[in-house]
Structure formats: C-alpha cells, structure tokens
PDB file of C-alpha atoms in Angstrom:
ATOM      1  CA  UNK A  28      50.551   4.102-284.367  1.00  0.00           C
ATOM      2  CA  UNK A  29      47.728   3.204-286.918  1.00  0.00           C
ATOM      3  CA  UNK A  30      44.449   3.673-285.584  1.00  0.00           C
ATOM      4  CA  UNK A  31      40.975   3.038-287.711  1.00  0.00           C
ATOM      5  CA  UNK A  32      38.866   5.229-285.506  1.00  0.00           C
ATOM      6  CA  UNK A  33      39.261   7.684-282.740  1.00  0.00           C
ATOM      7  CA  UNK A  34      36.405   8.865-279.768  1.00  0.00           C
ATOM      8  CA  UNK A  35      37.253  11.730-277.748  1.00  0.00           C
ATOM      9  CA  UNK A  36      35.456  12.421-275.407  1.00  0.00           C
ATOM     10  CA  UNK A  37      36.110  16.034-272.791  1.00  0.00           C
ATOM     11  CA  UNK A  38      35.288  19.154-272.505  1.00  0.00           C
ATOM     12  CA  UNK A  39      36.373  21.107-275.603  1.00  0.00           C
ATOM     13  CA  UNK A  40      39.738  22.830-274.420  1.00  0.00           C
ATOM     14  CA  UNK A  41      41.081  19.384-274.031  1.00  0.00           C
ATOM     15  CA  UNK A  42      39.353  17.271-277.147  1.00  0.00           C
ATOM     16  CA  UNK A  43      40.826  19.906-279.791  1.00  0.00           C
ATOM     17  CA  UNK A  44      43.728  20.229-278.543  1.00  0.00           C
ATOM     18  CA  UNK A  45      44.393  16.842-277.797  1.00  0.00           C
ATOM     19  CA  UNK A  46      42.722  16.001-281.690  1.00  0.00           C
ATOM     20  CA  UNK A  47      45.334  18.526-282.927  1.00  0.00           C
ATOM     21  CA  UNK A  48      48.156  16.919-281.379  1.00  0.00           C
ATOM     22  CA  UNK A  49      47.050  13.446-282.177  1.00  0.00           C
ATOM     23  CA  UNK A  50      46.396  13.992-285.593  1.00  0.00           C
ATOM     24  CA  UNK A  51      49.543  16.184-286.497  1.00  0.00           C
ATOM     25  CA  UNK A  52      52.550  14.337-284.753  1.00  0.00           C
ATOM     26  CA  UNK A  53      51.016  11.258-282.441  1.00  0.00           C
ATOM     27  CA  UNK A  54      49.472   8.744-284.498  1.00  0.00           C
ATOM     28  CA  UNK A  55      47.787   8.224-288.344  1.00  0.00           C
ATOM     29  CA  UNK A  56      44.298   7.842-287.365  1.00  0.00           C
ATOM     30  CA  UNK A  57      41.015   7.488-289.421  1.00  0.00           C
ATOM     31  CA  UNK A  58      37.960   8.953-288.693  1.00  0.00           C
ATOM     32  CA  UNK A  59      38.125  11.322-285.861  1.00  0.00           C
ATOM     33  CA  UNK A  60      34.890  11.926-283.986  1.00  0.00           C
ATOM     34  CA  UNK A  61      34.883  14.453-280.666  1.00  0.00           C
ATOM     35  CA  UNK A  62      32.224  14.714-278.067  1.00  0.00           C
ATOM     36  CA  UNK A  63      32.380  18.204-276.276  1.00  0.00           C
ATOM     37  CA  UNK A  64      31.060  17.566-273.110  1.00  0.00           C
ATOM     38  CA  UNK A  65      30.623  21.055-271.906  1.00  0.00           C
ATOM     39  CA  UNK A  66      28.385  21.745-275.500  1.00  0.00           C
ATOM     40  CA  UNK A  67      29.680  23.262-278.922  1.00  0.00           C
ATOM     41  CA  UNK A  68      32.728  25.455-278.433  1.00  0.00           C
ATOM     42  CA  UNK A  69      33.385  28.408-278.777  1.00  0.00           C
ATOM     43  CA  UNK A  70      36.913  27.832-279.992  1.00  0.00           C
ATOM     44  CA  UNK A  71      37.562  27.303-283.855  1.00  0.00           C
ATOM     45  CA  UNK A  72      36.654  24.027-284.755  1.00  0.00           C
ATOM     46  CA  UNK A  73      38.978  22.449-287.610  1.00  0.00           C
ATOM     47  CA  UNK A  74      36.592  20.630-289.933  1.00  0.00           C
ATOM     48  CA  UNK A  75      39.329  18.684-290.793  1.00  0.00           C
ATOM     49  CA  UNK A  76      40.076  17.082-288.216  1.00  0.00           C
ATOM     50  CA  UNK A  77      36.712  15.041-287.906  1.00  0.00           C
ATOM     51  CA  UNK A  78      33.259  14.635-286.918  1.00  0.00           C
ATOM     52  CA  UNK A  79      32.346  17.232-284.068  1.00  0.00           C
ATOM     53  CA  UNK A  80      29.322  16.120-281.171  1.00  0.00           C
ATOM     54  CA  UNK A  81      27.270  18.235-278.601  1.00  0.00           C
ATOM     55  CA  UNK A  82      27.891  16.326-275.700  1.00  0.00           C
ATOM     56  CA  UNK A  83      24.781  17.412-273.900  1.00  0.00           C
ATOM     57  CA  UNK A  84      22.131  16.948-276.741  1.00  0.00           C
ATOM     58  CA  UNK A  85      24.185  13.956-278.429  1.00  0.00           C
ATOM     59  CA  UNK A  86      23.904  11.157-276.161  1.00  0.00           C
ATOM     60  CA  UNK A  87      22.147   8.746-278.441  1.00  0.00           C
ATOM     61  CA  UNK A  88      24.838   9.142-281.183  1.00  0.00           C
ATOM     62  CA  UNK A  89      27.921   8.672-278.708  1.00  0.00           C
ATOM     63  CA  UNK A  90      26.142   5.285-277.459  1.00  0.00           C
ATOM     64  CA  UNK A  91      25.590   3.894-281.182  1.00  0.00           C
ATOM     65  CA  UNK A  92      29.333   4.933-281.665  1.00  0.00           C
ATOM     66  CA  UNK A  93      30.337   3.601-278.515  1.00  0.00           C
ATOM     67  CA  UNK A  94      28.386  -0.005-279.458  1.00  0.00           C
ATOM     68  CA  UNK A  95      30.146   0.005-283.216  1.00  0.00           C
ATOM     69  CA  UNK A  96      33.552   0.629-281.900  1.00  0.00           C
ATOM     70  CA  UNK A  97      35.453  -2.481-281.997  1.00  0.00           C
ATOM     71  CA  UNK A  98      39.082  -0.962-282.486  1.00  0.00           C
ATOM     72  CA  UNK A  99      41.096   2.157-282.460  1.00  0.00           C
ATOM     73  CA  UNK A 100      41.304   4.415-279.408  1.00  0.00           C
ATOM     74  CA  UNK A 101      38.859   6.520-276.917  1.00  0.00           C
ATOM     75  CA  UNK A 102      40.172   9.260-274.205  1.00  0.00           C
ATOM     76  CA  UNK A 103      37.416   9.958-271.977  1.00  0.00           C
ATOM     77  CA  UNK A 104      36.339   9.825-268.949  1.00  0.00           C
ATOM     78  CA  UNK A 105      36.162   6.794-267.033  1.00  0.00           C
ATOM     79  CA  UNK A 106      32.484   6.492-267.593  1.00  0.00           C
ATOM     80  CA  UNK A 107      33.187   6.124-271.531  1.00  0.00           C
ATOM     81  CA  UNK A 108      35.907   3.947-270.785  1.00  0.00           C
ATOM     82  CA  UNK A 109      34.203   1.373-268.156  1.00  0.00           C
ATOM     83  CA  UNK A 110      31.386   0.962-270.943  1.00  0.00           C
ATOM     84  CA  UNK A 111      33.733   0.246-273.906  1.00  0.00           C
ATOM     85  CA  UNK A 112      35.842  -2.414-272.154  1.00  0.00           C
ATOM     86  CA  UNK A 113      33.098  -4.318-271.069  1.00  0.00           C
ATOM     87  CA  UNK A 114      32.009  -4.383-275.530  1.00  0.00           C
ATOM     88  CA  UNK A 115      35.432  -4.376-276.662  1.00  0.00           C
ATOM     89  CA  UNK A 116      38.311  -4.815-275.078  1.00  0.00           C
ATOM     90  CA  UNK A 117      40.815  -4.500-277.513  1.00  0.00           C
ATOM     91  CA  UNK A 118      39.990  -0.754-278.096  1.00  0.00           C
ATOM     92  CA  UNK A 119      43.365   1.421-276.325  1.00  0.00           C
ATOM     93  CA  UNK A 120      42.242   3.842-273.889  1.00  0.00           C
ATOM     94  CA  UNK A 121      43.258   6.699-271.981  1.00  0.00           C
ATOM     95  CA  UNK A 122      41.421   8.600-269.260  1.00  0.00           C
ATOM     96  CA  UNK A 123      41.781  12.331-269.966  1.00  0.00           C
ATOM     97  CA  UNK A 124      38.478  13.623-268.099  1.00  0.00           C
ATOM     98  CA  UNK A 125      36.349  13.072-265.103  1.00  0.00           C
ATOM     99  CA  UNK A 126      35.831  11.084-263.334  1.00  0.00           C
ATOM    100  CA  UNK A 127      38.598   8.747-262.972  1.00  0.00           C
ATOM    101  CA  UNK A 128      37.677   5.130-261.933  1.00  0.00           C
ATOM    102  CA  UNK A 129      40.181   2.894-262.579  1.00  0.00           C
ATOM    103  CA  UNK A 130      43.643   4.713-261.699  1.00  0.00           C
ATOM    104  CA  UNK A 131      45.095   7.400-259.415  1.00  0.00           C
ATOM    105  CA  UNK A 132      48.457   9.609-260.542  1.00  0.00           C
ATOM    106  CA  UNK A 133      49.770  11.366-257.574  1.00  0.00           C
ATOM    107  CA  UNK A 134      51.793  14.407-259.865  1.00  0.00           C
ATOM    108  CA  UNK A 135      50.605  17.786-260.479  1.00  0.00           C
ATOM    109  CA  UNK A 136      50.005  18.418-263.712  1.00  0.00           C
ATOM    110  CA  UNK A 137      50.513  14.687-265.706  1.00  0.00           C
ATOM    111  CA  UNK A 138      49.860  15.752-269.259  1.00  0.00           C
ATOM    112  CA  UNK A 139      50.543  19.199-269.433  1.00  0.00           C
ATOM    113  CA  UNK A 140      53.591  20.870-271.364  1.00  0.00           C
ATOM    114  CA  UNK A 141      56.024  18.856-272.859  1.00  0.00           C
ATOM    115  CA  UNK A 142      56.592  16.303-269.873  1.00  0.00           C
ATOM    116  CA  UNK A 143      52.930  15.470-270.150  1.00  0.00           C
ATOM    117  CA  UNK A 144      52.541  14.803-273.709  1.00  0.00           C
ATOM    118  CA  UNK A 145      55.903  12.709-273.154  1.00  0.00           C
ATOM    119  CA  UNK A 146      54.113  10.634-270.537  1.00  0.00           C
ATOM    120  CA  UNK A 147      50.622  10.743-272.996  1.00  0.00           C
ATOM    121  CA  UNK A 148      52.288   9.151-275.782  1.00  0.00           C
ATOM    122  CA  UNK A 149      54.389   6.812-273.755  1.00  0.00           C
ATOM    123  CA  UNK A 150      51.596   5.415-272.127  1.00  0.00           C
ATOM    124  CA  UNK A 151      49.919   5.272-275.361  1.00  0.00           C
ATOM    125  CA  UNK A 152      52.333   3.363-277.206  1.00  0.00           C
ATOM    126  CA  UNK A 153      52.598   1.049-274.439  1.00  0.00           C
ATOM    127  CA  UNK A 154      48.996  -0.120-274.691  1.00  0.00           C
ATOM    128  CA  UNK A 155      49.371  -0.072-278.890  1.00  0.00           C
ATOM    129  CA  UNK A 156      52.245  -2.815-278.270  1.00  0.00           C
ATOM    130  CA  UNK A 157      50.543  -4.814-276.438  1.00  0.00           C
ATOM    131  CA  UNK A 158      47.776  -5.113-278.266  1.00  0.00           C
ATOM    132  CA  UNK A 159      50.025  -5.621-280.997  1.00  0.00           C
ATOM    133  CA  UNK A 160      51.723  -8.926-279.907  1.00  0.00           C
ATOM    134  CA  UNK A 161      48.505 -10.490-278.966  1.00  0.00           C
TER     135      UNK A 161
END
C-alpha cells in the first residue's frame, strides 16, 4: 500500500505501536501525524516516524488536519472516522479506539498478537483495493 498521509488517532500505547508497525512492514506512507488522546506519552517517541499531537490541548490542529485530508488513511475512533467520511470519502479507515459506531466484532482480542495484525492488514488491504478499482 502507498499512502500520502496518515492520522492516528488513540491513546498512545496503541498510536506508536501501531505507527511502528505501519511504517516498518504494513504500508509506504508519507507524512505520519499521531494524536495521543490520553496527552504526551510517556513512552519514547520516534521522531522519525512523524508529527506527534497532544490530544487534549490539540483539538484545533486535528480539525484543520481532519478538513485538509482528502486521501490516505485515519485509525481512530469512530468519532474521527464519522467526521472524515462525511468530507472525504475516499480516505481508508479503520476504527482502533473508542467508541465504535459503525461496527461490532464479537472476538476477544481482534488485533492483538499475530492473528490480529493478520486480520488489521487484511482488512486494510481490502479497503486499499477497492478504492483502487474505482
């Protein structure tokens, strides 16, 4: 997958290590820009890896990004999500935080260890097709 830009948006446990994976085996992305809802981490944040947001003090910057974004993909929460389909459509994205609007998934754990990244990237790739063929 080619991706120009990339939103995620969780609380940080789940953005870096989900930027981590996403950059290093998943997909060649762009710009990378995280939003850590539960405030700056106190995990190591690689500057590499992109742009890093205070989700509580940041909200202005998120909605400018969220308004600019017209392709690439966004995991969020379904909050995120809901507001960027209504703009544009065409952007893939995953639900990876609370709440949840739009599906249910009746498993235990759905993304975690190798099963779940299996199922992440599958359902991933599907949506990257599809946009692909339109």
């Amino acid at each position: 997958m080619c991706l120009e830009r990339t939103l995620i948006v969780a609380p940080s446990s789940i953005a870096l290590g989900l930027a981590q994976v996403l950059a290093a085996e998943w997909a060649a992305s762009g710009s990378i820009t995280f939003v850590l809802q539960d405030g700056m981490s106190s995990y190591p944040v690689p500057q590499s890896l992109g742009t890093v947001w205070n989700g509580q003090t940041d909200g202005r910057a998120v909605e400018q990004y969220l308004d600019e974004m017209t392709a690439g993909l966004l995991l969020s929460s379904g909050n995120e999500k809901a507001i960027l389909q209504q703009r544009a459509p065409t952007v893939l994205s995953q639900t990876i935080a609370m709440p949840v609007y739009d599906e249910v998934i009746l498993t235990d754990l759905p993304f975690m260890g190798l099963r779940g990244a299996c199922h992440m990237t599958e359902r991933l790739w599907n949506q990257y097709m599809g946009f692909c063929r339109r």
